[in-house]
PDB file of C-alpha atoms in Angstrom:
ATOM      1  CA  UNK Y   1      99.025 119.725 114.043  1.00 40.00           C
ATOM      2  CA  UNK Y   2      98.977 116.595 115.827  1.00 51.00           C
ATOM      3  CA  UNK Y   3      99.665 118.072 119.314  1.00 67.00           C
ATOM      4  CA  UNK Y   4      95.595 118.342 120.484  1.00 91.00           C
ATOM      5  CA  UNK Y   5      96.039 114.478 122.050  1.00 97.00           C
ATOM      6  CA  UNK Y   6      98.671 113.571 124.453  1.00 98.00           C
ATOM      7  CA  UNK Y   7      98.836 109.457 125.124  1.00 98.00           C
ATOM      8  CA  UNK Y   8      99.608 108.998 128.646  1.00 97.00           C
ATOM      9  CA  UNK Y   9     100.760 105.064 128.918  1.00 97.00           C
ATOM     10  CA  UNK Y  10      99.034 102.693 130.810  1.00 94.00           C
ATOM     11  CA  UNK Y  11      98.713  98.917 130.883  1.00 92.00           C
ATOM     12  CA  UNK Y  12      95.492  96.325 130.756  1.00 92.00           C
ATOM     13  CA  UNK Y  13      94.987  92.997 130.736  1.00 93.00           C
ATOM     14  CA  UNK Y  14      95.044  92.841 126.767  1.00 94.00           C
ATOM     15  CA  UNK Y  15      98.133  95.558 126.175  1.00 95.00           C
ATOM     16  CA  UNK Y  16     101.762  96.306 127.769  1.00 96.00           C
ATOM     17  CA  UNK Y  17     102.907  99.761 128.080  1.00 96.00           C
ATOM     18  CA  UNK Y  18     104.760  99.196 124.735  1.00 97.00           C
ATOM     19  CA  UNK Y  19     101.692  97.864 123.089  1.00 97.00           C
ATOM     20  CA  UNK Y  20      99.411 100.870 124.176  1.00 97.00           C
ATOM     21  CA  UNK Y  21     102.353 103.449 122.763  1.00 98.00           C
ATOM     22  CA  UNK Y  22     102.697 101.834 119.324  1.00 98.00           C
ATOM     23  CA  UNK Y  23      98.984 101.430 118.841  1.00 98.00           C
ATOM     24  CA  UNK Y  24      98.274 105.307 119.841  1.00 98.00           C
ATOM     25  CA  UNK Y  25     101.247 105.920 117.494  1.00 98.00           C
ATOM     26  CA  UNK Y  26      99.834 104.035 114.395  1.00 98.00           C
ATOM     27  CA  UNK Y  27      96.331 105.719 115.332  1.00 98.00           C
ATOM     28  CA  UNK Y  28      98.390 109.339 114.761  1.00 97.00           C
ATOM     29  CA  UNK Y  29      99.120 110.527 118.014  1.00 97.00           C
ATOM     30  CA  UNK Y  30     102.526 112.270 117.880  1.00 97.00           C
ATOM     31  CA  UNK Y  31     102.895 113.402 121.859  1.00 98.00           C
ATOM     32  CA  UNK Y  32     103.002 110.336 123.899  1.00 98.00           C
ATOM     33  CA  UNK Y  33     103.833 110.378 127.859  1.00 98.00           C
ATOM     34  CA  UNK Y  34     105.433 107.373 129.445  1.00 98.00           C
ATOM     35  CA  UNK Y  35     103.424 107.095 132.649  1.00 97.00           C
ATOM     36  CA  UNK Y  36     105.352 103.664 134.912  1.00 96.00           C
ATOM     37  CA  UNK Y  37     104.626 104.767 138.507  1.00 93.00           C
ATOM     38  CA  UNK Y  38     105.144 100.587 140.062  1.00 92.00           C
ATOM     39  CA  UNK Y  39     108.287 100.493 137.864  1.00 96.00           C
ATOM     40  CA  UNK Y  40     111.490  99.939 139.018  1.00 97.00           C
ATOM     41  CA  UNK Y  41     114.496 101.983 137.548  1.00 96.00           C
ATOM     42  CA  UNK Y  42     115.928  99.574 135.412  1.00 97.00           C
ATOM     43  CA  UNK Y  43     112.240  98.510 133.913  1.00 97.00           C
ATOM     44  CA  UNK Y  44     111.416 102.127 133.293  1.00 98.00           C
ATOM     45  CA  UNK Y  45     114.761 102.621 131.658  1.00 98.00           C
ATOM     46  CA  UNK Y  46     114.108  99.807 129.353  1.00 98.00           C
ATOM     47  CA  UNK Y  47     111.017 100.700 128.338  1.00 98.00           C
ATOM     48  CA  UNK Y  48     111.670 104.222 128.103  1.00 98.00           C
ATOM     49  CA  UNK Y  49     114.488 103.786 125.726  1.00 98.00           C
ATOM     50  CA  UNK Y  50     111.991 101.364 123.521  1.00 98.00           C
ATOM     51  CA  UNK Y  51     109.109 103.907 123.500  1.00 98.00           C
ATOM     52  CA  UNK Y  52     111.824 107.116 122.756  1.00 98.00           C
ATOM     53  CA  UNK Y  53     113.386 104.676 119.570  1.00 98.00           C
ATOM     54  CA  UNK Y  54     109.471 104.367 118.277  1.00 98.00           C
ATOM     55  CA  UNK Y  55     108.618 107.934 118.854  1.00 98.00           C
ATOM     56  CA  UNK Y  56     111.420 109.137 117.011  1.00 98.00           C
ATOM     57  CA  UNK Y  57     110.406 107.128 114.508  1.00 98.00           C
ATOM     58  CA  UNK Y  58     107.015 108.266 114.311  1.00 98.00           C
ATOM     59  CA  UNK Y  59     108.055 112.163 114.791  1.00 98.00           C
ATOM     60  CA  UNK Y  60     106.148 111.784 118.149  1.00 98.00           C
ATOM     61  CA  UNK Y  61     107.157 114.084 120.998  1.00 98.00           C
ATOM     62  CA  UNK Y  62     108.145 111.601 124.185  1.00 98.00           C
ATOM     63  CA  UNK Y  63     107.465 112.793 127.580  1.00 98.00           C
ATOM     64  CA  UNK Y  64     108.693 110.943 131.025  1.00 98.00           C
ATOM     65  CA  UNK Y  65     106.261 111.443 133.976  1.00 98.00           C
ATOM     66  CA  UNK Y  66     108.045 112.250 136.708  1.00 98.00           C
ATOM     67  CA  UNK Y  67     111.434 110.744 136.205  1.00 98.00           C
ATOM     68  CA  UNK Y  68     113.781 114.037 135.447  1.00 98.00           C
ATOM     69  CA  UNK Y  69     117.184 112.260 135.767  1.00 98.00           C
ATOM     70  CA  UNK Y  70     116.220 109.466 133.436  1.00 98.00           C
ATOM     71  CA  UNK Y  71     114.716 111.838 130.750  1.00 98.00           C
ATOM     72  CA  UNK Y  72     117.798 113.991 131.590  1.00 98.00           C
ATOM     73  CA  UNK Y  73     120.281 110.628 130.820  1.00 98.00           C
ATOM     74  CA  UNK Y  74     118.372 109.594 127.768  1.00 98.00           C
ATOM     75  CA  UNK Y  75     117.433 113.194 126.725  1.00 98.00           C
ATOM     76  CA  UNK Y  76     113.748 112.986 126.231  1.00 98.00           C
ATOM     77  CA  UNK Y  77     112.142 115.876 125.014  1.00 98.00           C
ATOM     78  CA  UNK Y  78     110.952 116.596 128.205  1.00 98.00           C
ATOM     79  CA  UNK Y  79     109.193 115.574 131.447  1.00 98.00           C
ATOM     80  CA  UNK Y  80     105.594 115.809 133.023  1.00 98.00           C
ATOM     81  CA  UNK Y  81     105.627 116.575 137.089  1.00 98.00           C
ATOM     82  CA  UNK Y  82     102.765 115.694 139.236  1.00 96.00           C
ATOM     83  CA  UNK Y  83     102.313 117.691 142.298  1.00 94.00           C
ATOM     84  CA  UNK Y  84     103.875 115.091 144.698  1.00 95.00           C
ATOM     85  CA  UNK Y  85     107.223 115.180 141.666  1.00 97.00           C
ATOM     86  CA  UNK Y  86     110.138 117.810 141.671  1.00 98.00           C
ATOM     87  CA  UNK Y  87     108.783 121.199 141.208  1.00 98.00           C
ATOM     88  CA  UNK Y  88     109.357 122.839 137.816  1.00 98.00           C
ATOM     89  CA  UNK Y  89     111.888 125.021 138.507  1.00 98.00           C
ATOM     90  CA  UNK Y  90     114.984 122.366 140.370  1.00 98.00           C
ATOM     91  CA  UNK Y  91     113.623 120.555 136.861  1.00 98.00           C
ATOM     92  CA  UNK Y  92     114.078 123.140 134.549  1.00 98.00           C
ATOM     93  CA  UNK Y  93     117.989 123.953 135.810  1.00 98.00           C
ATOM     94  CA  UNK Y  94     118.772 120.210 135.246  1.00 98.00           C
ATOM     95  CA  UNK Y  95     116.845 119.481 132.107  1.00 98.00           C
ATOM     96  CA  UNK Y  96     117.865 123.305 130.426  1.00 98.00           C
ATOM     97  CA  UNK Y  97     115.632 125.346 128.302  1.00 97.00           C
ATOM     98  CA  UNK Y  98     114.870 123.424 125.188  1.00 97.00           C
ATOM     99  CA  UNK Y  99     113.084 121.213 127.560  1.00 98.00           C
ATOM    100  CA  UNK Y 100     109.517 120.484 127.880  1.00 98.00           C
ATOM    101  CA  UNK Y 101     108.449 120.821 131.375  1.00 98.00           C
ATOM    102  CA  UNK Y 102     104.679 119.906 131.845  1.00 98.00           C
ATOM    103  CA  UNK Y 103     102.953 120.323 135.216  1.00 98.00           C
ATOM    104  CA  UNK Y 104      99.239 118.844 136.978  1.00 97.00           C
ATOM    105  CA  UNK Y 105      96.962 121.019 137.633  1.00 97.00           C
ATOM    106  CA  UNK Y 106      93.991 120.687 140.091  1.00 95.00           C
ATOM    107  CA  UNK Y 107      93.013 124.463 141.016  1.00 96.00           C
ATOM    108  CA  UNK Y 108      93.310 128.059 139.401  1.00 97.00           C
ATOM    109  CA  UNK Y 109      96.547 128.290 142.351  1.00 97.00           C
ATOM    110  CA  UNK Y 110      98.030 125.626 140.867  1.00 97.00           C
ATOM    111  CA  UNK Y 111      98.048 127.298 137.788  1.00 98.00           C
ATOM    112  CA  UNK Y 112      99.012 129.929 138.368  1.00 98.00           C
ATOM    113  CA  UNK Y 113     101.723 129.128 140.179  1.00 98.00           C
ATOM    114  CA  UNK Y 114     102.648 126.685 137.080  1.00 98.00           C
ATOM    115  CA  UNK Y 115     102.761 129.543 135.037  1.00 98.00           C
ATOM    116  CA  UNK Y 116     104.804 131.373 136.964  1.00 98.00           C
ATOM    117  CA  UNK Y 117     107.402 128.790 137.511  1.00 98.00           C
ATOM    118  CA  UNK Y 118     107.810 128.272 133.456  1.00 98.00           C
ATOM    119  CA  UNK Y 119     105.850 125.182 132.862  1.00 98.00           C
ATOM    120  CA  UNK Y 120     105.495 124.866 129.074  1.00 98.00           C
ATOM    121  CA  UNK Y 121     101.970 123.410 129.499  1.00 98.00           C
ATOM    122  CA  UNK Y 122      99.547 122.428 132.328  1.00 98.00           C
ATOM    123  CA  UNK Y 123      97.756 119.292 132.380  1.00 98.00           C
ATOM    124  CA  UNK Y 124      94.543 120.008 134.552  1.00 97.00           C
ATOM    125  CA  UNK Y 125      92.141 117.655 135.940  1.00 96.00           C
ATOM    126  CA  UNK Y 126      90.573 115.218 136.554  1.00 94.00           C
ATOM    127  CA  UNK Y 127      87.985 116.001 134.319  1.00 96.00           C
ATOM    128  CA  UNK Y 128      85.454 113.516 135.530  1.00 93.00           C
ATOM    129  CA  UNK Y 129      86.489 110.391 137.740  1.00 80.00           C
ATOM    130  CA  UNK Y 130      88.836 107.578 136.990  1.00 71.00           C
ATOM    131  CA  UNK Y 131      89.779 104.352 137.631  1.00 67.00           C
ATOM    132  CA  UNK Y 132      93.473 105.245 136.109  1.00 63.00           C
ATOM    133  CA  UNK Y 133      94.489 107.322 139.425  1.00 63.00           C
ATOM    134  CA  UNK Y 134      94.850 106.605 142.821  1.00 65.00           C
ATOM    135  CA  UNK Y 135      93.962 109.672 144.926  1.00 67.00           C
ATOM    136  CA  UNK Y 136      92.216 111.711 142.670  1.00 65.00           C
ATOM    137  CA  UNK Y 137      91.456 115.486 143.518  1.00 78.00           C
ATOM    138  CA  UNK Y 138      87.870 116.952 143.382  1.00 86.00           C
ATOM    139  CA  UNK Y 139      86.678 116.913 139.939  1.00 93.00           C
ATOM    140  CA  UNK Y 140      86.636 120.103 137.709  1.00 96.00           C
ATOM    141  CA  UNK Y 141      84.091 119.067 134.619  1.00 95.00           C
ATOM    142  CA  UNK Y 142      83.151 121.028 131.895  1.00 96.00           C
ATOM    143  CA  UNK Y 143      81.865 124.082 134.127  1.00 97.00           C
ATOM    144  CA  UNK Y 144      85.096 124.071 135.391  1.00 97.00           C
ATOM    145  CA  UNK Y 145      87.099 124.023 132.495  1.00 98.00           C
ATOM    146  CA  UNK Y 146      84.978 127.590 131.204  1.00 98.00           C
ATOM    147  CA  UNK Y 147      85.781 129.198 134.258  1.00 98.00           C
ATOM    148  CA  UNK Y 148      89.555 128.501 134.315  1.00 98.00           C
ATOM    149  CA  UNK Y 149      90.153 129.813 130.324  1.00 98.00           C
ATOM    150  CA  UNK Y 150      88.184 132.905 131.786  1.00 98.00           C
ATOM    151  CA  UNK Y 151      90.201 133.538 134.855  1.00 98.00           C
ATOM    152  CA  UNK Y 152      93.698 132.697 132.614  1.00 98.00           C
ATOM    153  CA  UNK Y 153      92.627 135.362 129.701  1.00 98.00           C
ATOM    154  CA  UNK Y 154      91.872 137.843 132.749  1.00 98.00           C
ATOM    155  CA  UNK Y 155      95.142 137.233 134.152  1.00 98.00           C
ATOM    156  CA  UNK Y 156      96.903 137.247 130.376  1.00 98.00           C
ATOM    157  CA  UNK Y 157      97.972 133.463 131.414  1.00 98.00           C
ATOM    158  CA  UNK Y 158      98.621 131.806 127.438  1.00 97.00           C
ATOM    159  CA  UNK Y 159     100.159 128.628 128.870  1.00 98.00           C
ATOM    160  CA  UNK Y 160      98.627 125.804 126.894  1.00 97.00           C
ATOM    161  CA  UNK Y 161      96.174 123.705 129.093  1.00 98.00           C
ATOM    162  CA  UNK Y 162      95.151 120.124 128.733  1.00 98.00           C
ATOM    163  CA  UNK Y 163      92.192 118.404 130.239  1.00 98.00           C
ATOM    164  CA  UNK Y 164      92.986 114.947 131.615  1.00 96.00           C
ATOM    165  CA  UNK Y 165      90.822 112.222 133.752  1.00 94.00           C
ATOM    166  CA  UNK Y 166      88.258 110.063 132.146  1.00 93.00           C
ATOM    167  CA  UNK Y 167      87.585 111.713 128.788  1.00 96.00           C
ATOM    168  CA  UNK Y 168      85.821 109.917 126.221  1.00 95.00           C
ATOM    169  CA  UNK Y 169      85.330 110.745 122.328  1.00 95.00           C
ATOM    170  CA  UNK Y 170      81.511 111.993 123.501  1.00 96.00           C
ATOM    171  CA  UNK Y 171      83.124 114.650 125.646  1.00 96.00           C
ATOM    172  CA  UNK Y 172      85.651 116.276 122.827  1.00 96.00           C
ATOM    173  CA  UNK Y 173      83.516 118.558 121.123  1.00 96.00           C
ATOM    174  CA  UNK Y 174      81.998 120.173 124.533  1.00 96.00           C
ATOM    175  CA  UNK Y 175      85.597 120.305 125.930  1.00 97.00           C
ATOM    176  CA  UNK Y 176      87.588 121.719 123.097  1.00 96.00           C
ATOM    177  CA  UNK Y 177      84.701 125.015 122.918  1.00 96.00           C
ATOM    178  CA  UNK Y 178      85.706 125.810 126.292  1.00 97.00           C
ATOM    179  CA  UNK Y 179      89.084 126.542 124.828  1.00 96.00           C
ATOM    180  CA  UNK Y 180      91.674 124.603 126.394  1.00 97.00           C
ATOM    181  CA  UNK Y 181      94.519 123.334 124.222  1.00 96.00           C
ATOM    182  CA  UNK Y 182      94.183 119.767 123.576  1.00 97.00           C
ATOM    183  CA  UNK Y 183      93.534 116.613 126.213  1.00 98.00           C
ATOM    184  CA  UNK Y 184      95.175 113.766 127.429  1.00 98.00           C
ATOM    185  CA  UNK Y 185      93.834 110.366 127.494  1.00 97.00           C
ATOM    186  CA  UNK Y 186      94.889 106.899 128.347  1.00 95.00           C
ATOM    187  CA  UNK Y 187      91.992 103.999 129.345  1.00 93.00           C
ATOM    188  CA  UNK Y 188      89.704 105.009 126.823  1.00 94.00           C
ATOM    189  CA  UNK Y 189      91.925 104.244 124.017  1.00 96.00           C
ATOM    190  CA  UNK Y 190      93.609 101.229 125.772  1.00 95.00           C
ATOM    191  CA  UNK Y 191      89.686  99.828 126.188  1.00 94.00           C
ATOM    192  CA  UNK Y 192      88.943 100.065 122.607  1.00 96.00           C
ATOM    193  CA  UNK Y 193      88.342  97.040 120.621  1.00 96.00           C
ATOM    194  CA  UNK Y 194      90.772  98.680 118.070  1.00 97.00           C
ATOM    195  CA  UNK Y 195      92.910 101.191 120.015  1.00 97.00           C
ATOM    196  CA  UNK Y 196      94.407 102.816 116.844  1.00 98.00           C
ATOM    197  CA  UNK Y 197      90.905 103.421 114.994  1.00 98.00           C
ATOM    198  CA  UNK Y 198      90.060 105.268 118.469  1.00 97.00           C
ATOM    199  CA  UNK Y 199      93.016 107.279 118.475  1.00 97.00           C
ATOM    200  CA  UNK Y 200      92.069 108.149 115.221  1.00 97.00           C
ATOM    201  CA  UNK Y 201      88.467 109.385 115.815  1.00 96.00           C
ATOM    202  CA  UNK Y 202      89.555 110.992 118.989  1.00 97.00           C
ATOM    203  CA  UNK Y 203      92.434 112.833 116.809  1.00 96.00           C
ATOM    204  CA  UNK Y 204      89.365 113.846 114.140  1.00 94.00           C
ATOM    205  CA  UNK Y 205      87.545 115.396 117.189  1.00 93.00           C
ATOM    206  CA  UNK Y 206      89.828 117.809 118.124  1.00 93.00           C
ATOM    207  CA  UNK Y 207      90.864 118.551 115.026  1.00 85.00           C
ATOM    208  CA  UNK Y 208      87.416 119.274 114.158  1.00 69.00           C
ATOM    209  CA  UNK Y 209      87.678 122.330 115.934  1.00 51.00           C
TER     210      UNK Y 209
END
């Protein structure tokens, strides 16, 4: 399974959003999030209909932060929702079942009231700090990532989780034992001299598992 890394897109100097999708693509990632926060409609549009043509391509899963109507017009496979974005629920009536309906996580709350709402998996961080986010909430580290798969298997929570903020391939090992699902990542393979050969390793590090 190629599900243990999601690609959340981001820009840099060297790559555009397209760029970063098709490289984390060639390196094997199949779940890929298109993350345009600045972007206007009509840019975000674009880009999200270029990125949805390659994932299908690839047999990638494609996931629109935040914007339900336009994965709702375009019928992405699903949506991620920050905490600021439409809550899960108003989501889920508009997008319908088959969706995929991702949520951020900061706090055990938060989870739980993820979980309750019907979120099909939990991104939770930040893991350590980055530069990626503006605004970042307090942040959970490894420590923290034991203690939450504890509390969730007390409470019978199975909702996948996924660490996000600032991972590198020197922190997969560690963070897979604690349990979680799989992680997101987006500088750290946009920073690489050869973004696909880091997907890659990353990918061999949680599948490693």
């Amino acid at each position: 399974m190629h599900t243990h890394i999601q690609f959340i897109s981001h820009h840099n100097e060297r790559h555009s959003y397209m760029d970063g999708i098709r490289l984390a693509l060639e390196g094997g990632c199949r779940w890929i999030q298109l993350r345009m926060k600045e972007a206007t409609d009509e840019e975000a549009r674009q880009t999200a209909l270029e990125a949805q043509a390659m994932c299908k391509e690839y047999g990638a899963t494609f996931i629109i932060d935040d914007r339900v109507m336009l994965a709702h017009d375009i019928k992405a496979d699903g949506v991620h929702l920050g905490k600021k974005d439409m809550p899960v629920r108003e989501a889920r009536q508009i997008l319908g079942r088959q969706a995929i309906i991702g949520g951020t996580a900061n706090t055990m709350d938060d989870i739980k009231h993820l979980c309750e709402a019907g979120a099909d998996y939990i991104g939770c961080g930040p893991f350590r700090f980055t530069t990626t986010k503006q605004g970042l909430a307090p942040i959970i580290g490894l420590e923290g990532y034991r203690s939450i798969m504890r509390q969730m298997a007390d409470l019978g929570l199975t909702t996948p989780l996924v660490a996000i903020g600032g991972i590198t391939a020197e922190d997969i090992p560690d963070l897979m034992a604690t349990g979680i699902s799989g992680i997101a990542i987006s500088g750290t393979v946009l920073s690489a001299d050869d973004p696909a050969a880091e997907m890659r390793r990353l990918l061999s590090l949680t599948e490693g598992q």
